[in-house]
XYZ file of C-alpha atoms in Angstrom:
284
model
C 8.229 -31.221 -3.294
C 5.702 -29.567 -1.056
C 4.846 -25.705 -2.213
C 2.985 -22.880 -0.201
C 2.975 -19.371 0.390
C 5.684 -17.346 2.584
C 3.558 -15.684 5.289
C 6.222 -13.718 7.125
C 10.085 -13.598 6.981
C 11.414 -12.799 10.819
C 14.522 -13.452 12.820
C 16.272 -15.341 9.805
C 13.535 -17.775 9.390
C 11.018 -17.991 6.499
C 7.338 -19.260 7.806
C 5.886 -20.912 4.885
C 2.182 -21.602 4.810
C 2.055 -25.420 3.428
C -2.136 -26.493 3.423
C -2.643 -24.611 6.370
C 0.418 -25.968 8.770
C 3.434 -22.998 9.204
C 6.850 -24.714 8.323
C 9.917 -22.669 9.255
C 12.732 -22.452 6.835
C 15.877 -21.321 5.910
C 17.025 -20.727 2.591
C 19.378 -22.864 0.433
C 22.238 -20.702 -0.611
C 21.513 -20.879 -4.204
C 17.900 -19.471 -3.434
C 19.734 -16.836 -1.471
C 22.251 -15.660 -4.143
C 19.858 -15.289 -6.975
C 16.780 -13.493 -5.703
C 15.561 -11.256 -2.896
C 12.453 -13.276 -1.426
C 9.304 -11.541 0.104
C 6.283 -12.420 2.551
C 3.815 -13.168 -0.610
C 6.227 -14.768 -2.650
C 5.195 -18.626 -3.626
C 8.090 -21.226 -2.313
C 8.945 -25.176 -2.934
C 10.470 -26.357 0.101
C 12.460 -29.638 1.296
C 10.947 -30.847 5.075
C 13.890 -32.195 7.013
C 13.206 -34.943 9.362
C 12.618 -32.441 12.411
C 9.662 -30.684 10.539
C 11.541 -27.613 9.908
C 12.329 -26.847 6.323
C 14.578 -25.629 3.155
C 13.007 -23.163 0.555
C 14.443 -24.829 -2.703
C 12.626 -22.540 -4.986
C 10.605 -19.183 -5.501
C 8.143 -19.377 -8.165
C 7.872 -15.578 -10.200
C 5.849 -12.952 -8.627
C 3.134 -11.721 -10.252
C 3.751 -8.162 -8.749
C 5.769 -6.814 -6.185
C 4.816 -3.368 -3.578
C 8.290 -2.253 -2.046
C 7.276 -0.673 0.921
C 5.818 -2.426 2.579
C 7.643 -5.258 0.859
C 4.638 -7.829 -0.134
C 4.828 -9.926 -3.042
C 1.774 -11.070 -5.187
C -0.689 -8.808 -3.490
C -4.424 -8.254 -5.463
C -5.615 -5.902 -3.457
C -4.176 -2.947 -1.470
C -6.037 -0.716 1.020
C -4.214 2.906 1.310
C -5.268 3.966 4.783
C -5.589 7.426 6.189
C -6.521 8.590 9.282
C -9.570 11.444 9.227
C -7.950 12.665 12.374
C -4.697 11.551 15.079
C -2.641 11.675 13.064
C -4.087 14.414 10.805
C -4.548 13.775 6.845
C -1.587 14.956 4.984
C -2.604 15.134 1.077
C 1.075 14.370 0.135
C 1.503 11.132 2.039
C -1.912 9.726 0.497
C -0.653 10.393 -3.117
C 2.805 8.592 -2.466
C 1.410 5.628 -1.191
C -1.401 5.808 -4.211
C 1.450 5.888 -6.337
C 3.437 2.837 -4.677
C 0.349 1.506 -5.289
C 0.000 1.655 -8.913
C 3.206 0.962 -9.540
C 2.948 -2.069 -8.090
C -0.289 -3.603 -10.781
C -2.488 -4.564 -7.293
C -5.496 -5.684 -9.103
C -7.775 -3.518 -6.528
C -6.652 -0.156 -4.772
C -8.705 0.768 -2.002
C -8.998 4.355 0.129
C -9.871 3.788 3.655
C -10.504 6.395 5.518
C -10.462 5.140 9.481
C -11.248 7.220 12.872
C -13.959 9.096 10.449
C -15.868 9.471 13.781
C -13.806 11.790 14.931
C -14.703 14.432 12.351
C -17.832 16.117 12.628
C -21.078 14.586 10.822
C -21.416 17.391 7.812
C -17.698 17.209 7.104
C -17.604 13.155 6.745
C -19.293 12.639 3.310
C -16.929 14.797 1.773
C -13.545 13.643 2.994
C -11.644 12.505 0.367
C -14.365 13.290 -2.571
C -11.582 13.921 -4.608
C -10.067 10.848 -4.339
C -13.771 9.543 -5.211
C -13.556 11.957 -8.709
C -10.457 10.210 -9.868
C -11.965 7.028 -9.649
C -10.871 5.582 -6.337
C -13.458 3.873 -3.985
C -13.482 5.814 -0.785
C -14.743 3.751 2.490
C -15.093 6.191 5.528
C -14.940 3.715 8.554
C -14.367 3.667 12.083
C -12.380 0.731 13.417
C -13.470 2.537 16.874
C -17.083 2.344 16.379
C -17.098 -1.180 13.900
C -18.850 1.376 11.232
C -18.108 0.819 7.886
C -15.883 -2.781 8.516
C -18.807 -5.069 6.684
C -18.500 -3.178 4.133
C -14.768 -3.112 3.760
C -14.793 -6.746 4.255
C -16.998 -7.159 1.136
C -14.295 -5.413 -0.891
C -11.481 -7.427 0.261
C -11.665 -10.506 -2.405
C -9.409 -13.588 -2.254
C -5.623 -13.775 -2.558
C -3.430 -10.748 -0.589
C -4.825 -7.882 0.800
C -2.312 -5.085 2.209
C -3.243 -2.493 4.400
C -0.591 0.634 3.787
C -0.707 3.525 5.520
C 1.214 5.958 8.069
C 1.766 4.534 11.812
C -1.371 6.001 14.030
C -3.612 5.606 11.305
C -5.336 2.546 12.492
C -4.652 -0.530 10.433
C -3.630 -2.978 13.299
C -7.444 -1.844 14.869
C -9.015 -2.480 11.297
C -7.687 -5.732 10.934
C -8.509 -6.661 14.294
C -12.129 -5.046 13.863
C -12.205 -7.268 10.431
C -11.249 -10.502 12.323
C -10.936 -10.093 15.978
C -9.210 -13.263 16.206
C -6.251 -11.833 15.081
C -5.657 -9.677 18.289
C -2.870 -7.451 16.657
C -0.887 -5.310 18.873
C -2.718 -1.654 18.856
C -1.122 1.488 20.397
C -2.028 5.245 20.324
C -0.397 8.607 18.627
C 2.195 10.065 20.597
C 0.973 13.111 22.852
C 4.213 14.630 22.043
C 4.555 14.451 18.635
C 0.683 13.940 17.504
C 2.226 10.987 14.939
C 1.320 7.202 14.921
C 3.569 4.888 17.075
C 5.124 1.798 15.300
C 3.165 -1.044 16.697
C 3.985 -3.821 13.860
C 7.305 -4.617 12.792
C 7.317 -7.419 10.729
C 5.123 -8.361 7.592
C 3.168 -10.869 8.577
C 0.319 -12.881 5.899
C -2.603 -13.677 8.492
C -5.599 -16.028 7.366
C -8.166 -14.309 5.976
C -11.370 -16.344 3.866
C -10.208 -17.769 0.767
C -7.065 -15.858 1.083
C -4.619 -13.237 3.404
C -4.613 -9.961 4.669
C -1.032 -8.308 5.413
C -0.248 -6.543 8.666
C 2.310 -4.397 7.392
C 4.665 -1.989 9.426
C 2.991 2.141 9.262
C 6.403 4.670 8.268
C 6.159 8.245 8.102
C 7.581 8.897 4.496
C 6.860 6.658 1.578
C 9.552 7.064 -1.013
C 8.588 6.421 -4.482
C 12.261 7.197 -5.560
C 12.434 3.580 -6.723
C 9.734 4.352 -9.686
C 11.575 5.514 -12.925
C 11.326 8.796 -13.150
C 9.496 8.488 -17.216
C 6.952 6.277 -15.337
C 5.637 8.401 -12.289
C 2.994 10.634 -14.499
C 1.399 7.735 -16.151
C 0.612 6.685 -12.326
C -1.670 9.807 -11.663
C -4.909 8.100 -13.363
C -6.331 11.539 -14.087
C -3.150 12.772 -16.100
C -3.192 10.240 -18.722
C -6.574 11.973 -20.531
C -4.083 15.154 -21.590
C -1.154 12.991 -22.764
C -1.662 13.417 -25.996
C -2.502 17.030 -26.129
C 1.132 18.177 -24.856
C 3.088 19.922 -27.603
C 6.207 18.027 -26.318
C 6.359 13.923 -26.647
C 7.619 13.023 -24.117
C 6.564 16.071 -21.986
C 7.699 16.161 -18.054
C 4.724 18.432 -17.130
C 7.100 20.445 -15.371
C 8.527 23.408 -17.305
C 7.230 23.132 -20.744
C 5.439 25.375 -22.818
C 1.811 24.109 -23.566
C 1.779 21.353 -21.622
C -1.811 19.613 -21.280
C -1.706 18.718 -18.120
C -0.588 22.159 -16.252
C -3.172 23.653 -18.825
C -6.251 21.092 -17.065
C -4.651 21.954 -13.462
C -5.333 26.085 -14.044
C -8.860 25.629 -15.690
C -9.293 23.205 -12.270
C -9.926 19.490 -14.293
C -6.741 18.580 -12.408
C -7.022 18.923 -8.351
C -3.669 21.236 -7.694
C -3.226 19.068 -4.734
C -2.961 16.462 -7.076
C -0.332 17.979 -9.288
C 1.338 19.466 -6.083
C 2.171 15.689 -5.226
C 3.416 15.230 -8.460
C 5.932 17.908 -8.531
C 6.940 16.762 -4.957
C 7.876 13.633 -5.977
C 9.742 14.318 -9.500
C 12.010 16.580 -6.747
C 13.203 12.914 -5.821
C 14.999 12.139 -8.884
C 18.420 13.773 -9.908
C-alpha cells in the first residue's frame, strides 16, 4: 500500500505527497472516527483507478504543534516582526511556549523587517531571547539579508514558520525559495496589524525535506498546555526548581519561591515572568 506524507488538508480533500506526485484523498470512515489527522501526519493510502485516493491509515506522530496545526515538525521558526506590526513581548513568549510544548527538535527566533530599525538598535533586539539560549537571526526578507543564513539552520524533515499575520513569513519563504511565489500582502493602515494572507497549511518542497506556510493569528492560546506543565516550558525557570520551599510550587503566590526570588535580583527577565503570569490567567 503506497505511504507518503500529508502536505495540506483543504476543501475536504487530503493532498498526500507519494515520491514526489500529490494524490488527493478522502478519508475512509474508520480513519475518520478514530483520529484527528494533520498536514505532517504520515498516511497509507488505497489509489482508485482514477488516480485519486483513500487514506487507509495514519502512522503515530512523533509530535504535534496545535496552532498552527502541523504534525511531525523538527524544526520551528517563531517569527517576529522588528517593526509593522510592532514587537509585542507577550505574543513571542506564547508562541515560544507552543513551541516547546510541542518537542520540535530545533526552535528558531527570526526576527524579519530588522531593516526597518535603526543600525545601533539591531544587534540588540531580542538579546534576551539570545541569554536564554535561543538562536536569534535578525533578517530582512525585504533586503534578502540574513536568508542564507536562515537557510543553513533549516535541516531536513518539517520546518514551520509561526508567527503573527504582518510579520513576514509568506516574504521569508518566498525570499528562501522564490519558486514558491506565496501570496504576500501588507499591515493594515488602519489598524497597523498583519493581514491574513495564507489560509491553509500547506507542506511546500523544501531540500531533503518541507517548510510549512502556516496561517499568522493575532492571539496564540496556550490554554491547551496543562496548567502543571507551562513553567517547566520557560527554559530559564527550571535552574530554581528545586530551591522553592513548596514542591510543587506555582510561582505565583507562594512564600519563598525560587523563581520570583531570581526575577527581583534580575536572573529572570520580568518580561519573561510577566508572560508567565499572563498565561497561568488562562486556566480556571
Amino acid at each position: 500500500m503506497p505511504a507518503g506524507r500529508i502536505t495540506e488538508i483543504c476543501g475536504g480533500f487530503f493532498y498526500v505527497d507519494v515520491g514526489g506526485k500529490i494524490i488527493p484523498c478522502k478519508l475512509r470512515g474508520k480513519v475518520k472516527k478514530n483520529r484527528d489527522v494533520y498536514a505532517g501526519d504520515f498516511a497509507s493510502i488505497e489509489i482508485l483507478p482514477d488516480g485519486a485516493g483513500v487514506i487507509e491509515h495514519i502512522d503515530e506522530r512523533r509530535n504535534l504543534l496545535k496552532r498552527p496545526p502541523v504534525a511531525n515538525a523538527n524544526n520551528i521558526v517563531v517569527t517576529v516582526a522588528a517593526k509593522e506590526p510592532d514587537f509585542h513581548p507577550l505574543l513571542i513568549n506564547r508562541f515560544l511556549i507552543l513551541a516547546e510544548y510541542s518537542k520540535a527538535k530545533k526552535i528558531i527566533v527570526c526576527a524579519n523587517k530588522i531593516d526597518l530599525l535603526p543600525a545601533e538598535k539591531q544587534p540588540e533586539f531580542l538579546s534576551l531571547y539570545e541569554k536564554i539560549g535561543y538562536k536569534v537571526l535578525r533578517v530582512s526578507a525585504r533586503e534578502n539579508r540574513g536568508i542564507d543564513e536562515l537557510r543553513s539552520e533549516l535541516a531536513d524533515g518539517i520546518c514551520v514558520f509561526m508567527g503573527a499575520s504582518g510579520v513576514g513569513k509568506s516574504s521569508l519563504i518566498n525570499a528562501l525559495c522564490p519558486e514558491f511565489n506565496r501570496e504576500t500582502n501588507t499591515v493594515s493602515e488602519r489598524t497597523k496589524r498583519g493581514q491574513h494572507t495564507t489560509r491553509t497549511v500547506r507542506l511546500l518542497n523544501f531540500g531533503a525535506g518541507y517548510i510549512a506556510d502556516t496561517p499568522g493569528f493575532g492571539a496564540a492560546d496556550t490554554a491547551s498546555i496543562p496548567k502543571e506543565e507551562l513553567a517547566a516550558l520557560f527554559r530559564e525557570f527550571t535552574t530554581y526548581f528545586d530551591r522553592c520551599r513548596f514542591k510543587p510550587c506555582s510561582h505565583t503566590h507562594e512564600p519563598d519561591c525560587a523563581v520570583k526570588s531570581a526575577v527581583a535580583e534580575g536572573l529572570i527577565a520580568v518580561e519573561r515572568y510577566d508572560a508567565y503570569i499572563d498565561m497561568m490567567k488562562n486556566y480556571k
